[in-house]
Amino acid sequence: MLLQNLIRSATLDGSIYPEFREKQEFVLQSLATVAITGLASAIGLSSRAKSLNPGSQFAEIQMLLVIFCTIMVGWMMWSFVIKVICNLYGKESELRQSMRTTGIAYSPGILLLFATIPQDIGRYFILIATIWILITVFVSIRRSYELSIIKSVIPAIVGWVMSWILLPFLMVIGPYFNPVVT
């Protein structure tokens, strides 16, 4: 069932999102989807992190945990942004509903595993996966809340920038740009 829902979400089958919005039992599938994305991104991006601090096994484990937690927090933050903006539009929404529909929309995140491919090819997989996630979340907002394209784009873009650009920079990339004073 989870695999079938992951495929439906990744192929932009909009009929899946109203189901996830209304049925509370789908919360575990949403959580599993985001966890898979978190693991895939942690594995995919950890190979790139090794170049920042080579030879430190603790730093590698720390990076894996930080990346995984960043994905989880980003999901919650994006879900909250969707809830707030949709409530401003007059569409009643609970955070749990938003988390279920946004969570299953993270299905293309498995592509982040391919960030381990050397050279610059892995970077393209990161770009493709994050944009695909943006599109699936946009479809989830549009179908779950029955909004117009313009009204759906706003929470999709705002949440995506916060959870896939701002938060990772603050949590993952930013700490490595501190100048070393000797």
mmCIF file of C-alpha atoms in Angstrom:
data_model
loop_
_atom_site.group_PDB
_atom_site.id
_atom_site.type_symbol
_atom_site.label_atom_id
_atom_site.label_comp_id
_atom_site.label_asym_id
_atom_site.label_seq_id
_atom_site.Cartn_x
_atom_site.Cartn_y
_atom_site.Cartn_z
ATOM 1 C CA MET A 1 0.000 0.000 0.000
ATOM 2 C CA LEU A 2 2.804 2.437 0.882
ATOM 3 C CA LEU A 3 4.677 1.702 -2.338
ATOM 4 C CA GLN A 4 1.503 2.160 -4.360
ATOM 5 C CA ASN A 5 0.839 5.527 -2.666
ATOM 6 C CA LEU A 6 4.444 6.623 -3.198
ATOM 7 C CA ILE A 7 4.117 5.903 -6.907
ATOM 8 C CA ARG A 8 0.747 7.661 -7.121
ATOM 9 C CA SER A 9 2.171 10.743 -5.425
ATOM 10 C CA ALA A 10 5.359 10.806 -7.492
ATOM 11 C CA THR A 11 3.357 10.495 -10.719
ATOM 12 C CA LEU A 12 1.255 13.504 -9.671
ATOM 13 C CA ASP A 13 -1.976 11.566 -9.164
ATOM 14 C CA GLY A 14 -3.904 14.321 -7.434
ATOM 15 C CA SER A 15 -6.678 12.032 -6.212
ATOM 16 C CA ILE A 16 -4.411 10.651 -3.483
ATOM 17 C CA TYR A 17 -4.156 13.904 -1.525
ATOM 18 C CA PRO A 18 -7.792 14.359 -0.431
ATOM 19 C CA GLU A 19 -7.622 10.775 0.891
ATOM 20 C CA PHE A 20 -4.532 11.595 2.927
ATOM 21 C CA ARG A 21 -6.099 14.815 4.189
ATOM 22 C CA GLU A 22 -9.176 13.087 5.543
ATOM 23 C CA LYS A 23 -7.906 9.725 6.789
ATOM 24 C CA GLN A 24 -5.892 9.896 9.996
ATOM 25 C CA GLU A 25 -4.552 6.365 9.559
ATOM 26 C CA PHE A 26 -2.344 7.596 6.695
ATOM 27 C CA VAL A 27 -0.097 9.521 9.079
ATOM 28 C CA LEU A 28 2.342 6.602 9.336
ATOM 29 C CA GLN A 29 2.677 6.440 5.555
ATOM 30 C CA SER A 30 3.428 10.162 5.446
ATOM 31 C CA LEU A 31 5.960 9.825 8.244
ATOM 32 C CA ALA A 32 7.585 6.846 6.500
ATOM 33 C CA THR A 33 7.802 8.791 3.245
ATOM 34 C CA VAL A 34 9.534 11.738 4.899
ATOM 35 C CA ALA A 35 11.820 9.360 6.820
ATOM 36 C CA ILE A 36 12.788 7.641 3.544
ATOM 37 C CA THR A 37 13.534 11.056 2.057
ATOM 38 C CA GLY A 38 15.552 11.963 5.148
ATOM 39 C CA LEU A 39 17.578 8.763 4.967
ATOM 40 C CA ALA A 40 18.126 9.102 1.230
ATOM 41 C CA SER A 41 19.292 12.681 1.604
ATOM 42 C CA ALA A 42 21.508 11.834 4.583
ATOM 43 C CA ILE A 43 23.195 9.034 2.651
ATOM 44 C CA GLY A 44 23.375 11.028 -0.563
ATOM 45 C CA LEU A 45 24.702 14.209 0.963
ATOM 46 C CA SER A 46 27.043 12.581 3.484
ATOM 47 C CA SER A 47 29.395 11.677 0.657
ATOM 48 C CA ARG A 48 29.654 15.360 -0.132
ATOM 49 C CA ALA A 49 30.141 16.181 3.559
ATOM 50 C CA LYS A 50 33.200 13.948 3.762
ATOM 51 C CA SER A 51 35.062 16.464 1.662
ATOM 52 C CA LEU A 52 34.337 19.178 4.231
ATOM 53 C CA ASN A 53 35.871 17.283 7.148
ATOM 54 C CA PRO A 54 37.808 14.241 5.903
ATOM 55 C CA GLY A 55 38.814 11.515 8.332
ATOM 56 C CA SER A 56 36.411 12.362 11.141
ATOM 57 C CA GLN A 57 33.940 9.540 11.762
ATOM 58 C CA PHE A 58 32.120 11.562 14.428
ATOM 59 C CA ALA A 59 31.624 14.442 11.985
ATOM 60 C CA GLU A 60 30.220 11.990 9.443
ATOM 61 C CA ILE A 61 27.676 10.566 11.899
ATOM 62 C CA GLN A 62 26.823 14.062 13.088
ATOM 63 C CA MET A 63 26.236 15.160 9.492
ATOM 64 C CA LEU A 64 23.940 12.167 8.838
ATOM 65 C CA LEU A 65 21.834 13.017 11.887
ATOM 66 C CA VAL A 66 21.697 16.724 11.116
ATOM 67 C CA ILE A 67 20.623 16.128 7.518
ATOM 68 C CA PHE A 68 17.931 13.628 8.577
ATOM 69 C CA CYS A 69 16.608 15.968 11.286
ATOM 70 C CA THR A 70 16.666 18.921 8.897
ATOM 71 C CA ILE A 71 14.414 17.034 6.466
ATOM 72 C CA MET A 72 12.005 16.127 9.283
ATOM 73 C CA VAL A 73 11.875 19.682 10.668
ATOM 74 C CA GLY A 74 11.523 21.072 7.135
ATOM 75 C CA TRP A 75 8.492 18.844 6.575
ATOM 76 C CA MET A 76 6.842 20.105 9.762
ATOM 77 C CA MET A 77 7.706 23.717 8.943
ATOM 78 C CA TRP A 78 6.374 23.450 5.388
ATOM 79 C CA SER A 79 3.188 21.800 6.661
ATOM 80 C CA PHE A 80 2.705 24.644 9.135
ATOM 81 C CA VAL A 81 3.176 27.260 6.397
ATOM 82 C CA ILE A 82 0.561 25.482 4.268
ATOM 83 C CA LYS A 83 -1.856 25.306 7.201
ATOM 84 C CA VAL A 84 -1.492 29.006 8.039
ATOM 85 C CA ILE A 85 -1.760 30.284 4.475
ATOM 86 C CA CYS A 86 -4.697 28.011 3.622
ATOM 87 C CA ASN A 87 -6.466 29.158 6.804
ATOM 88 C CA LEU A 88 -5.889 32.757 5.663
ATOM 89 C CA TYR A 89 -7.580 31.796 2.378
ATOM 90 C CA GLY A 90 -10.586 30.625 4.383
ATOM 91 C CA LYS A 91 -9.891 26.911 3.950
ATOM 92 C CA GLU A 92 -10.101 25.177 7.295
ATOM 93 C CA SER A 93 -7.069 23.052 7.920
ATOM 94 C CA GLU A 94 -5.431 21.334 10.839
ATOM 95 C CA LEU A 95 -1.702 20.857 11.058
ATOM 96 C CA ARG A 96 -2.129 17.072 11.047
ATOM 97 C CA GLN A 97 -4.018 17.195 7.760
ATOM 98 C CA SER A 98 -1.360 19.356 6.216
ATOM 99 C CA MET A 99 1.404 17.067 7.502
ATOM 100 C CA ARG A 100 -0.244 13.984 5.984
ATOM 101 C CA THR A 101 -0.683 15.498 2.529
ATOM 102 C CA THR A 102 2.739 17.157 2.498
ATOM 103 C CA GLY A 103 4.417 14.033 3.844
ATOM 104 C CA ILE A 104 3.264 11.709 1.079
ATOM 105 C CA ALA A 105 4.247 14.383 -1.445
ATOM 106 C CA TYR A 106 7.887 13.881 -0.384
ATOM 107 C CA SER A 107 7.864 10.638 -2.416
ATOM 108 C CA PRO A 108 10.363 11.844 -5.072
ATOM 109 C CA GLY A 109 12.868 12.340 -2.247
ATOM 110 C CA ILE A 110 14.221 8.831 -2.827
ATOM 111 C CA LEU A 111 16.141 10.354 -5.746
ATOM 112 C CA LEU A 112 18.344 12.148 -3.214
ATOM 113 C CA LEU A 113 20.087 8.819 -2.718
ATOM 114 C CA PHE A 114 21.666 9.344 -6.127
ATOM 115 C CA ALA A 115 23.525 12.400 -4.881
ATOM 116 C CA THR A 116 26.326 9.940 -4.115
ATOM 117 C CA ILE A 117 27.118 9.692 -7.821
ATOM 118 C CA PRO A 118 30.499 11.337 -8.295
ATOM 119 C CA GLN A 119 31.357 14.338 -10.382
ATOM 120 C CA ASP A 120 28.542 16.809 -10.830
ATOM 121 C CA ILE A 121 25.935 14.233 -11.815
ATOM 122 C CA GLY A 122 24.794 13.841 -8.194
ATOM 123 C CA ARG A 123 24.016 17.555 -7.996
ATOM 124 C CA TYR A 124 21.516 17.184 -10.813
ATOM 125 C CA PHE A 125 19.692 14.494 -8.872
ATOM 126 C CA ILE A 126 19.481 16.849 -5.882
ATOM 127 C CA LEU A 127 18.037 19.575 -8.101
ATOM 128 C CA ILE A 128 15.585 17.222 -9.831
ATOM 129 C CA ALA A 129 14.402 15.678 -6.548
ATOM 130 C CA THR A 130 13.825 18.976 -4.745
ATOM 131 C CA ILE A 131 11.964 20.526 -7.684
ATOM 132 C CA TRP A 132 9.902 17.353 -8.095
ATOM 133 C CA ILE A 133 9.003 17.534 -4.389
ATOM 134 C CA LEU A 134 7.965 21.162 -4.875
ATOM 135 C CA ILE A 135 5.680 20.105 -7.730
ATOM 136 C CA THR A 136 4.129 17.201 -5.803
ATOM 137 C CA VAL A 137 3.467 19.433 -2.790
ATOM 138 C CA PHE A 138 1.945 22.054 -5.097
ATOM 139 C CA VAL A 139 -0.405 19.388 -6.501
ATOM 140 C CA SER A 140 -1.225 18.233 -2.962
ATOM 141 C CA ILE A 141 -2.161 21.779 -1.913
ATOM 142 C CA ARG A 142 -4.216 22.373 -5.035
ATOM 143 C CA ARG A 143 -6.146 19.116 -4.749
ATOM 144 C CA SER A 144 -6.484 18.912 -0.956
ATOM 145 C CA TYR A 145 -7.732 22.441 -0.452
ATOM 146 C CA GLU A 146 -9.348 22.943 -3.872
ATOM 147 C CA LEU A 147 -7.422 26.149 -4.535
ATOM 148 C CA SER A 148 -6.584 27.947 -7.747
ATOM 149 C CA ILE A 149 -3.127 27.626 -9.251
ATOM 150 C CA ILE A 150 -2.036 31.055 -8.005
ATOM 151 C CA LYS A 151 -3.274 30.445 -4.460
ATOM 152 C CA SER A 152 -1.581 27.030 -4.415
ATOM 153 C CA VAL A 153 1.758 28.370 -5.630
ATOM 154 C CA ILE A 154 2.202 30.765 -2.706
ATOM 155 C CA PRO A 155 2.328 28.227 0.178
ATOM 156 C CA ALA A 156 4.212 25.782 -2.043
ATOM 157 C CA ILE A 157 7.005 28.224 -2.890
ATOM 158 C CA VAL A 158 7.222 29.851 0.554
ATOM 159 C CA GLY A 159 7.381 26.493 2.325
ATOM 160 C CA TRP A 160 9.819 25.037 -0.203
ATOM 161 C CA VAL A 161 12.240 27.946 0.156
ATOM 162 C CA MET A 162 12.052 27.698 3.931
ATOM 163 C CA SER A 163 12.431 23.917 4.151
ATOM 164 C CA TRP A 164 14.781 23.177 1.227
ATOM 165 C CA ILE A 165 16.946 26.309 1.032
ATOM 166 C CA LEU A 166 16.874 28.383 4.221
ATOM 167 C CA LEU A 167 16.722 25.604 6.827
ATOM 168 C CA PRO A 168 19.405 23.392 5.214
ATOM 169 C CA PHE A 169 21.677 26.401 4.899
ATOM 170 C CA LEU A 170 21.234 27.266 8.568
ATOM 171 C CA MET A 171 21.537 23.689 9.815
ATOM 172 C CA VAL A 172 23.892 21.917 7.416
ATOM 173 C CA ILE A 173 25.925 24.298 5.286
ATOM 174 C CA GLY A 174 26.183 27.395 7.478
ATOM 175 C CA PRO A 175 28.142 25.835 10.369
ATOM 176 C CA TYR A 176 30.946 24.863 7.987
ATOM 177 C CA PHE A 177 31.499 28.450 6.847
ATOM 178 C CA ASN A 178 32.766 29.688 10.201
ATOM 179 C CA PRO A 179 36.247 31.105 9.774
ATOM 180 C CA VAL A 180 38.935 29.245 11.670
ATOM 181 C CA VAL A 181 40.958 31.562 13.887
ATOM 182 C CA THR A 182 44.466 30.386 14.718
#
